């Protein structure tokens, strides 16, 4: 039975070998070194000896709040240093003048797909102010793009849980509606009640059997203390490998010995860390975390939104930034930056069938680079993106 199969020939694998992928029903059925003679009914796609990479994992984005592709909305600085409450207030003002959410979400999704993302985790605001409206919109958009990208949605309490009446019930309903994970936001500085906040988050996770991904901007030892509480909860509920802390800025503020101790605790608890290597901000020590065995993954986070004007949806470019900010120079370090936007992301998101291996989904990116380290530093924009063996984007445009 060969009908419907496609041979992707002359694919240069990251180890330099030229191979042929046999793709059947959206999966990699076989990987063969060298050329394979096509049988009757098999289509052949010549990849021209370009480098083949697994699809990129956009592990943290906000599909509901970006203004990308719409009119420019100038960034408004906080009046007295960075303040999450004030930024959330600015976001509400900006959302009122931006294009409809579904239009903005599609533009942002297409940007990410065109850059090579084949899987994504998006946080979507669920709180007393917007209720479940944003989630309902993003669920529809997710469905429209289901053949082009796999999307996990996090019920994200942008206005806090205890501070925003009704939010805990809404987050629970969000899971019933189709959200895949339960989120959280700065339990200490936002709700001023770590225990209360985490009781709700992990209560819903336990009841609904879903994973957890918590935004944690809190600095220094407060951030580290909160991470310890999250680790304890993950262990107590047997949720190792199913909990993530996004940003975890505090890990970048504290002394190395404390960061090391916390890294060991994260590794033991199976709690992963998401960082987008943010601009002028301390961020987690990636090499230290990885060497302790912590899964570190990444995402664009905000793209042209109320938080900052940057972001281009390019996870390979994000690997460049991660490497640049971390002082990664050797091939091994550059490969680590790449791992963060690919395999480690797949581990954190618990993606089924990921990677350039037999049996995996045929999700891959093809571009012109000698190998992974060169791809990370050059991040060539010319690339072809395949989802389930079908070309979905070429040179920055969806096909
Ligand atoms: Zn975020």
Coordinates of C-alpha atoms and ligand atoms in Angstrom, one line a residue:
X1 CA 0.0 0.0 0.0
X2 CA 1.9 3.1 -1.2
X3 CA -0.9 5.3 -2.5
X4 CA -1.1 8.7 -0.8
X5 CA 2.5 8.4 0.5
X6 CA 5.0 11.1 -0.1
X7 CA 8.8 10.8 -0.3
X8 CA 10.7 13.8 0.9
X9 CA 14.1 13.3 -0.7
X10 CA 17.4 15.0 -0.2
X11 CA 16.6 16.2 3.4
X12 CA 19.8 17.2 5.2
X13 CA 19.4 16.0 8.8
X14 CA 21.0 18.0 11.6
X15 CA 23.9 15.4 11.7
X16 CA 24.7 16.1 8.1
X17 CA 23.4 12.9 6.6
X18 CA 21.2 13.2 3.5
X19 CA 18.0 11.2 4.0
X20 CA 14.6 10.4 2.6
X21 CA 11.4 10.7 4.6
X22 CA 8.5 8.5 3.7
X23 CA 5.3 10.2 4.9
X24 CA 2.0 8.4 5.2
X25 CA -1.2 9.7 6.7
X26 CA 0.5 12.7 8.1
X27 CA 3.2 10.7 9.9
X28 CA 6.8 9.8 9.2
X29 CA 6.6 6.2 8.2
X30 CA 10.3 5.7 7.5
X31 CA 13.6 7.6 7.5
X32 CA 16.1 6.2 5.1
X33 CA 19.7 7.3 4.6
X34 CA 20.2 8.3 0.9
X35 CA 17.8 8.2 -2.0
X36 CA 14.8 6.0 -2.2
X37 CA 13.2 4.9 -5.6
X38 CA 9.6 6.0 -5.6
X39 CA 7.0 3.2 -6.0
X40 CA 3.8 3.5 -7.9
X41 CA 1.5 6.1 -6.4
X42 CA 4.2 7.7 -4.3
X43 CA 4.7 11.4 -4.7
X44 CA 8.2 12.8 -4.5
X45 CA 9.1 16.2 -3.0
X46 CA 12.8 17.1 -3.5
X47 CA 13.9 19.2 -0.5
X48 CA 17.1 20.1 -2.4
X49 CA 19.6 19.2 0.2
X50 CA 18.4 21.9 2.6
X51 CA 18.4 21.4 6.3
X52 CA 15.4 19.8 7.8
X53 CA 14.4 20.7 11.4
X54 CA 11.5 19.6 13.6
X55 CA 8.6 22.0 13.7
X56 CA 9.1 24.9 16.2
X57 CA 7.3 24.9 19.5
X58 CA 5.8 28.3 20.4
X59 CA 5.3 27.5 24.0
X60 CA 3.9 30.8 25.4
X61 CA 1.9 33.3 23.5
X62 CA -1.3 35.4 23.9
X63 CA -3.5 35.0 20.9
X64 CA -6.2 37.3 22.4
X65 CA -4.2 40.4 23.1
X66 CA -1.8 41.0 20.2
X67 CA -2.3 44.0 17.8
X68 CA 0.0 42.5 15.2
X69 CA -1.1 43.4 11.7
X70 CA -3.5 46.0 12.8
X71 CA -2.9 49.7 13.4
X72 CA 0.0 50.7 15.5
X73 CA -0.8 51.3 19.2
X74 CA 2.0 53.1 20.9
X75 CA 3.4 51.6 24.1
X76 CA 2.5 53.4 27.2
X77 CA 5.0 53.2 30.0
X78 CA 4.0 52.6 33.6
X79 CA 3.8 55.7 35.8
X80 CA 6.0 54.4 38.5
X81 CA 8.2 51.4 37.4
X82 CA 6.9 48.1 36.1
X83 CA 3.4 47.4 37.5
X84 CA 1.4 44.4 36.4
X85 CA -1.9 46.0 37.6
X86 CA -1.3 49.1 35.6
X87 CA -0.3 47.2 32.5
X88 CA -3.5 45.1 32.7
X89 CA -5.5 48.4 32.9
X90 CA -3.6 49.7 29.8
X91 CA -4.4 46.4 28.1
X92 CA -8.2 46.9 28.7
X93 CA -8.0 50.4 27.2
X94 CA -6.1 49.1 24.1
X95 CA -8.4 46.1 23.5
X96 CA -11.3 48.6 23.2
X97 CA -9.8 50.3 20.2
X98 CA -8.1 47.4 18.5
X99 CA -9.5 45.2 15.7
X100 CA -11.9 42.4 16.6
X101 CA -10.2 39.6 18.5
X102 CA -10.7 36.9 15.9
X103 CA -9.1 39.1 13.2
X104 CA -6.1 39.8 15.4
X105 CA -5.7 36.2 16.5
X106 CA -5.7 34.9 12.9
X107 CA -3.0 37.4 11.9
X108 CA -0.8 36.4 14.9
X109 CA -1.4 32.7 14.2
X110 CA -0.4 33.1 10.6
X111 CA 2.7 34.9 11.5
X112 CA 3.8 32.1 13.8
X113 CA 2.9 29.3 11.3
X114 CA 4.8 31.1 8.5
X115 CA 7.8 31.2 10.7
X116 CA 7.7 27.5 11.4
X117 CA 5.6 26.9 14.5
X118 CA 3.7 23.6 14.3
X119 CA 2.6 23.5 17.9
X120 CA 1.7 26.3 20.3
X121 CA 0.5 27.0 23.8
X122 CA -1.6 30.2 24.1
X123 CA -2.8 31.8 27.3
X124 CA -6.3 33.3 27.0
X125 CA -7.7 35.7 29.4
X126 CA -10.5 34.3 31.6
X127 CA -11.6 36.6 34.4
X128 CA -14.4 38.7 35.8
X129 CA -13.9 41.4 33.2
X130 CA -14.1 39.4 30.0
X131 CA -15.7 36.2 31.3
X132 CA -15.4 33.4 28.8
X133 CA -15.9 35.6 25.7
X134 CA -12.2 35.7 24.7
X135 CA -11.9 31.9 25.1
X136 CA -15.0 31.3 23.0
X137 CA -13.4 33.5 20.2
X138 CA -10.0 31.8 20.4
X139 CA -11.6 28.3 20.5
X140 CA -13.3 29.0 17.1
X141 CA -10.0 30.4 15.6
X142 CA -8.2 27.3 16.9
X143 CA -10.6 25.1 15.1
X144 CA -10.1 27.0 11.8
X145 CA -6.4 26.3 11.9
X146 CA -6.5 22.8 13.2
X147 CA -4.8 21.4 10.0
X148 CA -2.0 23.9 10.2
X149 CA -1.0 24.0 13.9
X150 CA -1.7 22.2 17.1
X151 CA -2.8 24.7 19.8
X152 CA -3.1 24.2 23.6
X153 CA -5.1 26.9 25.4
X154 CA -4.6 28.0 29.0
X155 CA -7.4 29.6 31.1
X156 CA -5.4 32.6 32.2
X157 CA -6.6 34.8 35.1
X158 CA -5.1 38.1 33.9
X159 CA -6.8 40.1 36.6
X160 CA -6.0 37.7 39.4
X161 CA -8.2 35.0 40.9
X162 CA -9.1 36.1 44.4
X163 CA -9.1 39.8 43.4
X164 CA -11.5 39.2 40.5
X165 CA -14.8 37.9 41.7
X166 CA -16.1 34.9 39.9
X167 CA -12.8 34.0 38.3
X168 CA -12.3 30.6 39.9
X169 CA -15.7 29.4 38.6
X170 CA -15.0 30.9 35.2
X171 CA -11.6 29.1 35.0
X172 CA -13.3 25.8 35.9
X173 CA -16.0 26.4 33.2
X174 CA -13.2 27.3 30.7
X175 CA -11.8 23.8 31.0
X176 CA -15.3 22.4 30.4
X177 CA -15.5 24.6 27.3
X178 CA -12.3 23.4 25.8
X179 CA -9.3 25.1 27.4
X180 CA -6.5 22.5 28.0
X181 CA -4.7 23.9 31.0
X182 CA -5.3 26.0 34.0
X183 CA -3.2 29.2 34.5
X184 CA -2.3 31.5 37.3
X185 CA -0.7 34.9 37.8
X186 CA 1.7 36.1 40.5
X187 CA -0.1 34.5 43.5
X188 CA 1.8 36.7 46.0
X189 CA 1.9 40.2 44.4
X190 CA -1.4 40.0 42.6
X191 CA -3.8 38.2 44.9
X192 CA -1.5 38.6 47.9
X193 CA -2.3 35.1 48.9
X194 CA -0.1 32.3 47.6
X195 CA -2.0 29.5 49.3
X196 CA -5.4 30.8 48.3
X197 CA -4.4 31.3 44.7
X198 CA -2.7 27.9 44.3
X199 CA -5.6 26.2 46.0
X200 CA -7.8 27.3 43.2
X201 CA -5.3 26.6 40.4
X202 CA -4.4 23.1 41.6
X203 CA -7.9 22.4 42.7
X204 CA -9.2 22.8 39.2
X205 CA -6.2 20.9 37.8
X206 CA -6.9 18.0 40.1
X207 CA -10.7 18.0 39.5
X208 CA -10.4 18.3 35.7
X209 CA -7.2 16.3 35.2
X210 CA -5.5 19.1 33.3
X211 CA -1.9 20.6 33.4
X212 CA -0.9 23.9 34.9
X213 CA 1.1 26.9 33.5
X214 CA 1.5 29.8 35.9
X215 CA 2.7 33.3 35.0
X216 CA 5.2 34.4 37.7
X217 CA 6.8 37.8 37.3
X218 CA 7.6 38.1 41.1
X219 CA 11.2 39.1 41.7
X220 CA 13.9 37.7 43.9
X221 CA 13.2 35.5 46.9
X222 CA 9.4 36.1 46.7
X223 CA 9.5 34.6 43.2
X224 CA 11.7 31.7 44.4
X225 CA 9.5 31.1 47.4
X226 CA 6.5 30.9 45.2
X227 CA 8.3 28.4 42.9
X228 CA 9.0 26.2 45.9
X229 CA 5.3 26.2 46.7
X230 CA 4.4 25.3 43.2
X231 CA 6.9 22.5 43.2
X232 CA 5.4 21.1 46.4
X233 CA 2.0 21.2 44.9
X234 CA 3.2 19.4 41.8
X235 CA 4.7 16.6 43.9
X236 CA 1.8 16.3 46.3
X237 CA -0.7 15.8 43.4
X238 CA 1.7 13.5 41.4
X239 CA 1.8 16.1 38.7
X240 CA 5.5 15.8 37.8
X241 CA 6.0 16.8 34.2
X242 CA 2.7 18.5 34.0
X243 CA 3.4 21.9 35.6
X244 CA 5.1 24.9 34.1
X245 CA 6.2 28.3 35.6
X246 CA 6.3 31.0 32.9
X247 CA 8.9 33.8 33.3
X248 CA 10.2 32.9 36.8
X249 CA 12.2 36.2 36.8
X250 CA 13.1 35.6 40.4
X251 CA 15.5 32.8 39.4
X252 CA 17.5 35.4 37.5
X253 CA 17.7 37.7 40.5
X254 CA 19.0 35.5 43.3
X255 CA 22.5 34.3 44.1
X256 CA 23.8 31.3 42.2
X257 CA 23.6 28.9 45.2
X258 CA 19.9 29.7 45.7
X259 CA 19.2 29.4 42.0
X260 CA 21.0 26.0 42.0
X261 CA 19.0 24.7 45.0
X262 CA 15.8 25.8 43.3
X263 CA 16.8 24.2 40.0
X264 CA 17.3 20.9 41.8
X265 CA 13.9 21.2 43.4
X266 CA 12.3 22.1 40.0
X267 CA 14.0 19.1 38.4
X268 CA 12.9 16.7 41.2
X269 CA 9.3 18.1 41.0
X270 CA 9.2 17.9 37.2
X271 CA 8.2 21.6 36.9
X272 CA 9.4 23.2 33.7
X273 CA 10.4 26.8 33.2
X274 CA 9.4 29.0 30.3
X275 CA 11.5 32.0 29.4
X276 CA 11.4 34.3 26.3
X277 CA 14.8 35.9 27.2
X278 CA 13.1 39.2 27.8
X279 CA 14.8 42.5 27.0
X280 CA 16.2 44.6 29.8
X281 CA 15.1 42.2 32.5
X282 CA 16.8 39.5 34.6
X283 CA 15.7 36.0 33.5
X284 CA 16.3 32.4 34.6
X285 CA 19.9 31.1 34.2
X286 CA 19.2 28.7 31.4
X287 CA 22.5 26.7 31.4
X288 CA 22.3 26.2 35.2
X289 CA 18.7 25.0 35.0
X290 CA 19.4 22.6 32.1
X291 CA 22.4 21.1 33.8
X292 CA 20.2 20.4 36.8
X293 CA 17.8 18.6 34.6
X294 CA 15.0 21.2 34.4
X295 CA 13.0 21.4 31.2
X296 CA 13.4 24.9 29.8
X297 CA 11.1 26.0 27.0
X298 CA 10.3 29.2 25.3
X299 CA 7.7 31.3 23.5
X300 CA 7.2 34.7 21.9
X301 CA 4.9 35.7 24.8
X302 CA 3.7 39.2 23.8
X303 CA 3.8 40.2 20.2
X304 CA 2.9 43.9 19.5
X305 CA 0.6 44.2 22.5
X306 CA 0.1 46.3 25.6
X307 CA 3.1 44.9 27.3
X308 CA 5.8 45.6 24.7
X309 CA 6.1 46.4 21.0
X310 CA 8.5 43.6 20.0
X311 CA 8.0 40.0 18.8
X312 CA 7.9 38.5 15.3
X313 CA 6.6 34.9 16.0
X314 CA 9.9 33.4 14.9
X315 CA 11.0 30.7 17.4
X316 CA 14.3 30.3 15.6
X317 CA 14.9 34.0 16.1
X318 CA 13.9 33.4 19.7
X319 CA 16.6 30.8 19.9
X320 CA 19.0 33.4 18.7
X321 CA 17.9 35.8 21.4
X322 CA 18.1 33.1 24.1
X323 CA 21.6 32.3 23.0
X324 CA 22.6 35.9 22.7
X325 CA 21.3 36.8 26.2
X326 CA 22.7 33.7 27.8
X327 CA 26.2 34.1 26.3
X328 CA 26.0 30.9 24.3
X329 CA 28.8 30.6 21.8
X330 CA 29.9 27.0 21.4
X331 CA 28.0 24.7 19.0
X332 CA 26.8 22.7 22.0
X333 CA 25.4 25.9 23.6
X334 CA 23.7 26.9 20.3
X335 CA 22.2 23.5 20.1
X336 CA 20.8 23.9 23.6
X337 CA 19.2 27.2 22.5
X338 CA 17.6 25.3 19.6
X339 CA 16.5 22.4 21.9
X340 CA 14.6 25.0 24.0
X341 CA 12.4 26.0 21.0
X342 CA 11.9 22.5 19.7
X343 CA 12.3 19.2 21.7
X344 CA 12.3 20.7 25.2
X345 CA 9.2 22.7 24.2
X346 CA 7.6 19.4 23.1
X347 CA 8.5 17.8 26.4
X348 CA 7.0 20.7 28.4
X349 CA 3.9 20.7 26.3
X350 CA 3.7 16.9 26.4
X351 CA 3.3 16.8 22.6
X352 CA 2.5 13.5 21.2
X353 CA 4.5 12.3 18.1
X354 CA 7.1 15.1 18.1
X355 CA 10.4 15.1 16.3
X356 CA 12.2 13.8 13.2
X357 CA 11.7 10.2 14.0
X358 CA 9.8 7.3 12.6
X359 CA 6.2 7.3 13.8
X360 CA 6.2 11.0 14.6
X361 CA 3.9 13.6 13.0
X362 CA 5.4 14.9 9.8
X363 CA 5.8 18.4 11.1
X364 CA 9.0 20.0 9.9
X365 CA 10.7 23.2 8.7
X366 CA 13.2 23.3 5.8
X367 CA 15.7 26.1 5.4
X368 CA 19.2 26.9 4.1
X369 CA 21.8 26.4 6.9
X370 CA 24.8 24.2 7.3
X371 CA 23.6 22.8 10.6
X372 CA 21.7 23.7 13.8
X373 CA 24.3 26.1 15.3
X374 CA 24.4 28.1 12.0
X375 CA 20.6 28.1 11.8
X376 CA 20.4 29.5 15.4
X377 CA 22.8 32.4 14.7
X378 CA 21.6 33.2 11.1
X379 CA 17.8 32.4 11.5
X380 CA 17.3 32.5 7.7
X381 CA 13.8 33.9 7.0
X382 CA 13.4 31.9 3.8
X383 CA 11.9 28.6 4.9
X384 CA 9.2 26.1 4.1
X385 CA 6.9 24.7 6.8
X386 CA 5.2 21.3 6.6
X387 CA 2.4 20.2 8.9
X388 CA 1.3 16.5 8.8
X389 CA 3.4 16.3 5.6
X390 CA 1.6 19.1 3.8
X391 CA 3.2 22.4 2.9
X392 CA 1.5 25.1 5.0
X393 CA 3.8 28.1 4.5
X394 CA 6.7 29.2 2.3
X395 CA 8.9 32.3 2.6
X396 CA 6.7 34.0 5.2
X397 CA 3.4 33.3 3.6
X398 CA 0.7 30.7 4.2
X399 CA 0.0 28.6 1.2
Ligands
LIG1 ZN1 2.4 35.6 29.1

